[in-house]
Coordinates of C-alpha atoms and ligand atoms in Angstrom, one line a residue:
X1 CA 0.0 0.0 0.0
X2 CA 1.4 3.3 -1.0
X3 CA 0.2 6.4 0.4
X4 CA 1.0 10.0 -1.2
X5 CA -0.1 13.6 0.2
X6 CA -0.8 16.2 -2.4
X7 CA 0.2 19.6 -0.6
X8 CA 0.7 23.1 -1.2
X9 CA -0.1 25.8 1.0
X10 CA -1.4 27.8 -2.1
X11 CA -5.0 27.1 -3.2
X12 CA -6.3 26.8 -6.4
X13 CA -2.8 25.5 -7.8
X14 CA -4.6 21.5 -9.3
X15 CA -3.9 19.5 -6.0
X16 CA -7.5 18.2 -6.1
X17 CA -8.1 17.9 -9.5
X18 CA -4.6 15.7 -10.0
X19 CA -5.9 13.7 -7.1
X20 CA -8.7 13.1 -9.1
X21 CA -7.5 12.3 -12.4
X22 CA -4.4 10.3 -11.5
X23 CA -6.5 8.3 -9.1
X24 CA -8.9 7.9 -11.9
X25 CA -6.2 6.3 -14.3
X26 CA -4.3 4.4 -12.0
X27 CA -7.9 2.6 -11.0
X28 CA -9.3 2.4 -14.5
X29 CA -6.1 2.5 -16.6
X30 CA -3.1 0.5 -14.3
X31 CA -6.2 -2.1 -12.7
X32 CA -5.0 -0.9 -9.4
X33 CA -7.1 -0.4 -5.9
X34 CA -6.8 2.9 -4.8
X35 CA -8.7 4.9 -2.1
X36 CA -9.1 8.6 -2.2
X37 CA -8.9 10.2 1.0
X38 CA -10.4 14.3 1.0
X39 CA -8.8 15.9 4.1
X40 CA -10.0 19.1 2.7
X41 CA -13.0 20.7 4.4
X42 CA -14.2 22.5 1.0
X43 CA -15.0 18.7 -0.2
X44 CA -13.8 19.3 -3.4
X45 CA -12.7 16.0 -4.4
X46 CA -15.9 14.5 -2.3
X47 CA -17.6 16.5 -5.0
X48 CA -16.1 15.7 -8.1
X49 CA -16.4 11.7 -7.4
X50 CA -20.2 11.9 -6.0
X51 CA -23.1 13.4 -6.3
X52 CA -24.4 16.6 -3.7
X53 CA -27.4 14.2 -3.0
X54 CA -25.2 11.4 -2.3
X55 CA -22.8 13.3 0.1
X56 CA -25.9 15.0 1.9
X57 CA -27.4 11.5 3.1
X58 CA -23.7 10.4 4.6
X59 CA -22.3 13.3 5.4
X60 CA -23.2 13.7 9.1
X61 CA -22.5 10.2 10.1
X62 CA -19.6 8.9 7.7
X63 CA -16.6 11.2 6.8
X64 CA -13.1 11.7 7.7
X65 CA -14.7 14.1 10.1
X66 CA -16.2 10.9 12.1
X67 CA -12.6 8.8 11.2
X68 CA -10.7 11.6 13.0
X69 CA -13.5 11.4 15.6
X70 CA -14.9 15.1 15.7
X71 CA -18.6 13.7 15.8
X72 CA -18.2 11.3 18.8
X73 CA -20.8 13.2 21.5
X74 CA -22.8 14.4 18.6
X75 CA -23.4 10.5 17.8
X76 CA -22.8 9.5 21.7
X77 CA -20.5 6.4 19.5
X78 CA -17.4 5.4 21.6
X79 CA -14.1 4.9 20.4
X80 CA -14.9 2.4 17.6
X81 CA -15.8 4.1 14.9
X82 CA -14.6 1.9 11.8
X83 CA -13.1 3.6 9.2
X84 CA -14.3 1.5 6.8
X85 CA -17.8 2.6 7.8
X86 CA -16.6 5.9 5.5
X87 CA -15.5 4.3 2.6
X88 CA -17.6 5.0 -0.3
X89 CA -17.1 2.0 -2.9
X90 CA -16.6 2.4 -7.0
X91 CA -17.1 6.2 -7.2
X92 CA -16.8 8.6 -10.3
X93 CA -18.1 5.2 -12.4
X94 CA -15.4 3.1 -11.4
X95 CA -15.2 -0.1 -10.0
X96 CA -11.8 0.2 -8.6
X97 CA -11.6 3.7 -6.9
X98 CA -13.0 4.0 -3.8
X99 CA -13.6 7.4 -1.8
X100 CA -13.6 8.6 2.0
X101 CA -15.2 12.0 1.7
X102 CA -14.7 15.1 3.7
X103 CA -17.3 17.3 5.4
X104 CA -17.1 21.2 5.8
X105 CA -16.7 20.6 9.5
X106 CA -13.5 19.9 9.3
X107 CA -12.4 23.2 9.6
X108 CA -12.8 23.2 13.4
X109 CA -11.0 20.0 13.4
X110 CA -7.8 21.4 15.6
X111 CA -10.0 23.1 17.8
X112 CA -12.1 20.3 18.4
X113 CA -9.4 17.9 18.9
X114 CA -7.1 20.8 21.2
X115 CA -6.9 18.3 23.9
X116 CA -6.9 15.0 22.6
X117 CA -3.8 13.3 22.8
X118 CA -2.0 11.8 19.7
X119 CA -3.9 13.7 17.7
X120 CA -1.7 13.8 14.8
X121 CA -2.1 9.4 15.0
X122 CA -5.7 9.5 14.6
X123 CA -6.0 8.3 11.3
X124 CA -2.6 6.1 11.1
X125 CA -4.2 4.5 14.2
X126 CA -7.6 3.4 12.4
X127 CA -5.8 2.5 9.2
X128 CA -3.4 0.1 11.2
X129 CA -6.3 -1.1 13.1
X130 CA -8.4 -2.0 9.8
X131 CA -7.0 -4.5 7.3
X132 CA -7.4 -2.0 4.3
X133 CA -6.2 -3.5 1.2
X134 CA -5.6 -1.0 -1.7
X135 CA -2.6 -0.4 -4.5
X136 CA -2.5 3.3 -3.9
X137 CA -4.3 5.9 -1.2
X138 CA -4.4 9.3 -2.4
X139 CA -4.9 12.6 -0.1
X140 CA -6.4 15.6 -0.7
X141 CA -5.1 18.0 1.1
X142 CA -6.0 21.5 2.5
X143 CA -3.8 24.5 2.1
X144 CA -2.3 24.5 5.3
X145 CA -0.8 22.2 7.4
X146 CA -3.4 21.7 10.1
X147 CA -3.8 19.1 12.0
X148 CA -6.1 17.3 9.0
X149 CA -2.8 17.1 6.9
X150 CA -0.9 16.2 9.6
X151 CA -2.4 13.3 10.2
X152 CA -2.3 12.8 6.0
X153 CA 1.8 13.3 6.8
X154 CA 1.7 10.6 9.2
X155 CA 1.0 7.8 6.8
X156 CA 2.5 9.2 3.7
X157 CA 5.2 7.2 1.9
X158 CA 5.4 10.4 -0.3
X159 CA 4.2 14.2 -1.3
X160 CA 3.5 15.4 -4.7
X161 CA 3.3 19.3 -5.1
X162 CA 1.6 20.7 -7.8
X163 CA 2.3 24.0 -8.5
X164 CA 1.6 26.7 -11.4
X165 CA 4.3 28.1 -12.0
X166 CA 3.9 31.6 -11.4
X167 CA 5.3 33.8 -8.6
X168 CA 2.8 33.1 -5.6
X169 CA 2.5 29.4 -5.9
X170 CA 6.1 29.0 -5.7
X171 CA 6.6 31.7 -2.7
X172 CA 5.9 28.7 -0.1
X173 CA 8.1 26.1 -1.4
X174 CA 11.2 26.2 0.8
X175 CA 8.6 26.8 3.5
X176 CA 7.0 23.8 3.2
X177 CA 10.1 21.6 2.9
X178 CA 11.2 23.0 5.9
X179 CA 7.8 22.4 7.7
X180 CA 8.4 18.6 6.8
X181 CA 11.8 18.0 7.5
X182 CA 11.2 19.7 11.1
X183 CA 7.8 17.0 11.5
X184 CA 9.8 14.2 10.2
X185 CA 12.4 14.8 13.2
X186 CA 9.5 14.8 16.2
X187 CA 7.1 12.0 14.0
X188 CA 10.1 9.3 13.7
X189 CA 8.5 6.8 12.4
X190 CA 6.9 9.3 9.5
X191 CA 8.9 8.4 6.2
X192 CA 7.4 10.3 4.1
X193 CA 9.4 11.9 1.4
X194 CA 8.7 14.3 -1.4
X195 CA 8.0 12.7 -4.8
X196 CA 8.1 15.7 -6.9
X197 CA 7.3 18.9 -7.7
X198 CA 4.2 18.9 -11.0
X199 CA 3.9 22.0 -13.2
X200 CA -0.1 22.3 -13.2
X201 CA -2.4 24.7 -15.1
X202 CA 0.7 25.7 -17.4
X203 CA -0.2 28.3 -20.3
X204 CA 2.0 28.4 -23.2
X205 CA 1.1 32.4 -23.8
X206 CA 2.9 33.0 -20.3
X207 CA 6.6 33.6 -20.5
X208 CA 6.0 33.8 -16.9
X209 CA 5.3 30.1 -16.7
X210 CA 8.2 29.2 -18.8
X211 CA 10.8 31.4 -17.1
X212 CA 9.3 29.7 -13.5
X213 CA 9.8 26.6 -14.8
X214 CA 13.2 26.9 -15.7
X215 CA 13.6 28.7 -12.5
X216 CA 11.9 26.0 -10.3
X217 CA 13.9 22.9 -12.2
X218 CA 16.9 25.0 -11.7
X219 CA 16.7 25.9 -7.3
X220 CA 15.6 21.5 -7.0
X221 CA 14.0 23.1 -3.6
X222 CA 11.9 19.8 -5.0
X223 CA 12.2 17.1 -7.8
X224 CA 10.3 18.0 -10.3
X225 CA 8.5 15.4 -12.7
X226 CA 9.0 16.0 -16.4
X227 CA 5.7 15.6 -17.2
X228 CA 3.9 19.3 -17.3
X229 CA 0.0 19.8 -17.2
X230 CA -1.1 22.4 -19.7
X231 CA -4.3 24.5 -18.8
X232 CA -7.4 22.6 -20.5
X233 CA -10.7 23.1 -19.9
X234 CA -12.2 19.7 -20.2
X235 CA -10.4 18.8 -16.9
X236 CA -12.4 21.6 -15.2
X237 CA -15.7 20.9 -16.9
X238 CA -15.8 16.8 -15.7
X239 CA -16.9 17.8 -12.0
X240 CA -20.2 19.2 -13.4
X241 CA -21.2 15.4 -13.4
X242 CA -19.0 14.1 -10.3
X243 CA -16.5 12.5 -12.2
X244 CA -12.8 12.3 -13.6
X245 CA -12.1 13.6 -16.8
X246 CA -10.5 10.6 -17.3
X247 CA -14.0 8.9 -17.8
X248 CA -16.0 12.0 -19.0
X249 CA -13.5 13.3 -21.6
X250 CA -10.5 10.6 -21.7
X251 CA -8.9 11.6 -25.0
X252 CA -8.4 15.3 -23.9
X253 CA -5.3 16.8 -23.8
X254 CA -5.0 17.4 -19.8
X255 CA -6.2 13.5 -19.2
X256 CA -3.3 12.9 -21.7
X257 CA -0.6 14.5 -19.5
X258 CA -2.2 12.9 -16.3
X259 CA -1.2 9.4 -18.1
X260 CA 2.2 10.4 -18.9
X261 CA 2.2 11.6 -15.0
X262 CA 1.1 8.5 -13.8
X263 CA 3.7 6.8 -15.8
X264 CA 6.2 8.7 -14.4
X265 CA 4.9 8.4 -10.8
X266 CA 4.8 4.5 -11.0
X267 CA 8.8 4.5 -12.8
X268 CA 9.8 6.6 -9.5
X269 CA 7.9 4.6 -6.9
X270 CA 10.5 1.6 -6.2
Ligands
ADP301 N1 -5.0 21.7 -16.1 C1 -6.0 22.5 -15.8 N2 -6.6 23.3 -16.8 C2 -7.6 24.1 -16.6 N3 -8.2 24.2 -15.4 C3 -7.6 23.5 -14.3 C4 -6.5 22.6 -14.5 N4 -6.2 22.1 -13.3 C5 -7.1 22.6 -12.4 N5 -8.0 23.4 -13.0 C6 -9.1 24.2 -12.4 O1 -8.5 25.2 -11.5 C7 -9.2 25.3 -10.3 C8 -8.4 25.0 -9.1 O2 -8.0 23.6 -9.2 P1 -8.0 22.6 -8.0 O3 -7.6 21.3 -8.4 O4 -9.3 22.8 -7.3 O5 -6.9 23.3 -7.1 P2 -6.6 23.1 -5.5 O6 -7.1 21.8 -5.1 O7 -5.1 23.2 -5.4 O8 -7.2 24.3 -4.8 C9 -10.4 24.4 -10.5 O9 -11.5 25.2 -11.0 C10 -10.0 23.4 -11.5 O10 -11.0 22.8 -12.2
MG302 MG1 -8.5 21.5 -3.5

């Protein structure tokens, strides 16, 4: 089982949607098992694999918010809440890709959990207490790193950072790979390791993007992957009917890249 973090502490930079779409391809395209987790309390990636209808009837009772345990007096449950309870089986219209959605709530999840102990564990806890059995989990993560993707740290084998390669979205870089290397020294059994770096939303008309590319490939603050993912539409337009532009529009040009990605993520995973 191989877990990888998408992060950035910019929004709006692709994390979700590569989630999405390489998690879409490596279930429909590679044959392998893969879980989606959304640690993000906007619900994004909840959104673009099920319907609004279909997250309103489990979304108070069966979410990483109830994984992590914010729901527990609200419910009066003890301790044992399963995480498999959350899972969501064969979502976005296929069989292999499987979903634990998020729920807005999780925005008060560090305040809720202020004095529980181990709190970063939660989730590594209820994964090693389950017998899980997927290729690949993929996280969706917030812009920050709250105690949501903390917990998303804890079990990560790897992070990939997508990035559009403009000024902003590279301002936090060295930030971030400071952030980790400090976690990784008080989490010691955390592994986790960055992956690479994945030019997203990359405009040709933009000598911007090309100069930051150069830029970024040149500082290696992170690996980058050689594969870049051009701005196209189609991969925007897909979550209008809760599902990967891999299965809604799989010959366009940004579900293109996302294969060459995925090819490139599986040579680099040993
Ligand atoms: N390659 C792309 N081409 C065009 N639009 C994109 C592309 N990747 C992402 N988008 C759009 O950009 C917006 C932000 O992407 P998203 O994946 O939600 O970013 P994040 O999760 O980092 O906030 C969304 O509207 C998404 O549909
Ligand atoms: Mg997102």
């Amino acid at each position: 089982m191989i877990t990888i973090s998408f992060i950035n502490m910019k929004g709006g930079v692709g994390k979700t949607t590569s989630v999405v779409e390489i998690a879409a391809i490596l279930a429909k395209e590679h044959n392998k098992k893969v879980l989606v987790i959304d640690m993000d309390p906007q619900t994004n990636a909840t959104l673009s694999l099920i319907s609004f209808e279909e997250w309103e009837k489990i979304k108070d009772t069966s979410t990483i918010a109830d994984v992590l345990g914010m729901n527990k007096s609200a419910s009066s449950r003890d301790d044992e809440f399963d995480i498999k309870d959350a899972i969501i089986e064969s979502v976005g219209g296929i069989p292999n890709l499987d979903l634990i959605p998020s729920h807005l709530e999780l925005t008060f999840l560090d305040l809720d959990l202020v004095s529980v102990a181990a709190r970063e564990s939660i989730l590594k806890n209820q994964i090693d207490n389950s017998d899980l059995d997927y290729d690949f989990i993929l996280i969706d993560c917030p812009p920050n790193l709250t105690l949501a993707p903390q917990n998303a740290l804890v079990i990560s084998d790897y992070i990939i950072v997508p990035v559009v390669p403009e000024i902003f979205p590279a301002i936090g870089l060295p930030l971030l790979v400071n952030r980790v290397k400090k976690w990784k020294k008080s989490f010691r059994d955390c592994k986790v390791e960055f992956l690479g770096m994945v030019f997203t939303k990359v405009d040709g008309r933009y000598n911007i993007h090309a100069q930051q590319m150069v830029a970024l490939r040149k500082e290696k603050v992170i690996p980058c992957f050689s594969t870049i993912i051009r701005q196209n539409v189609d991969v925007s337009k897909s979550v209008a009917y809760h599902k990967p532009a891999t299965v809604v529009y799989p010959y366009c040009s940004g579900v293109q890249s996302y294969r060459n990605l995925v090819k490139e993520i599986l040579r680099k995973i040993p």
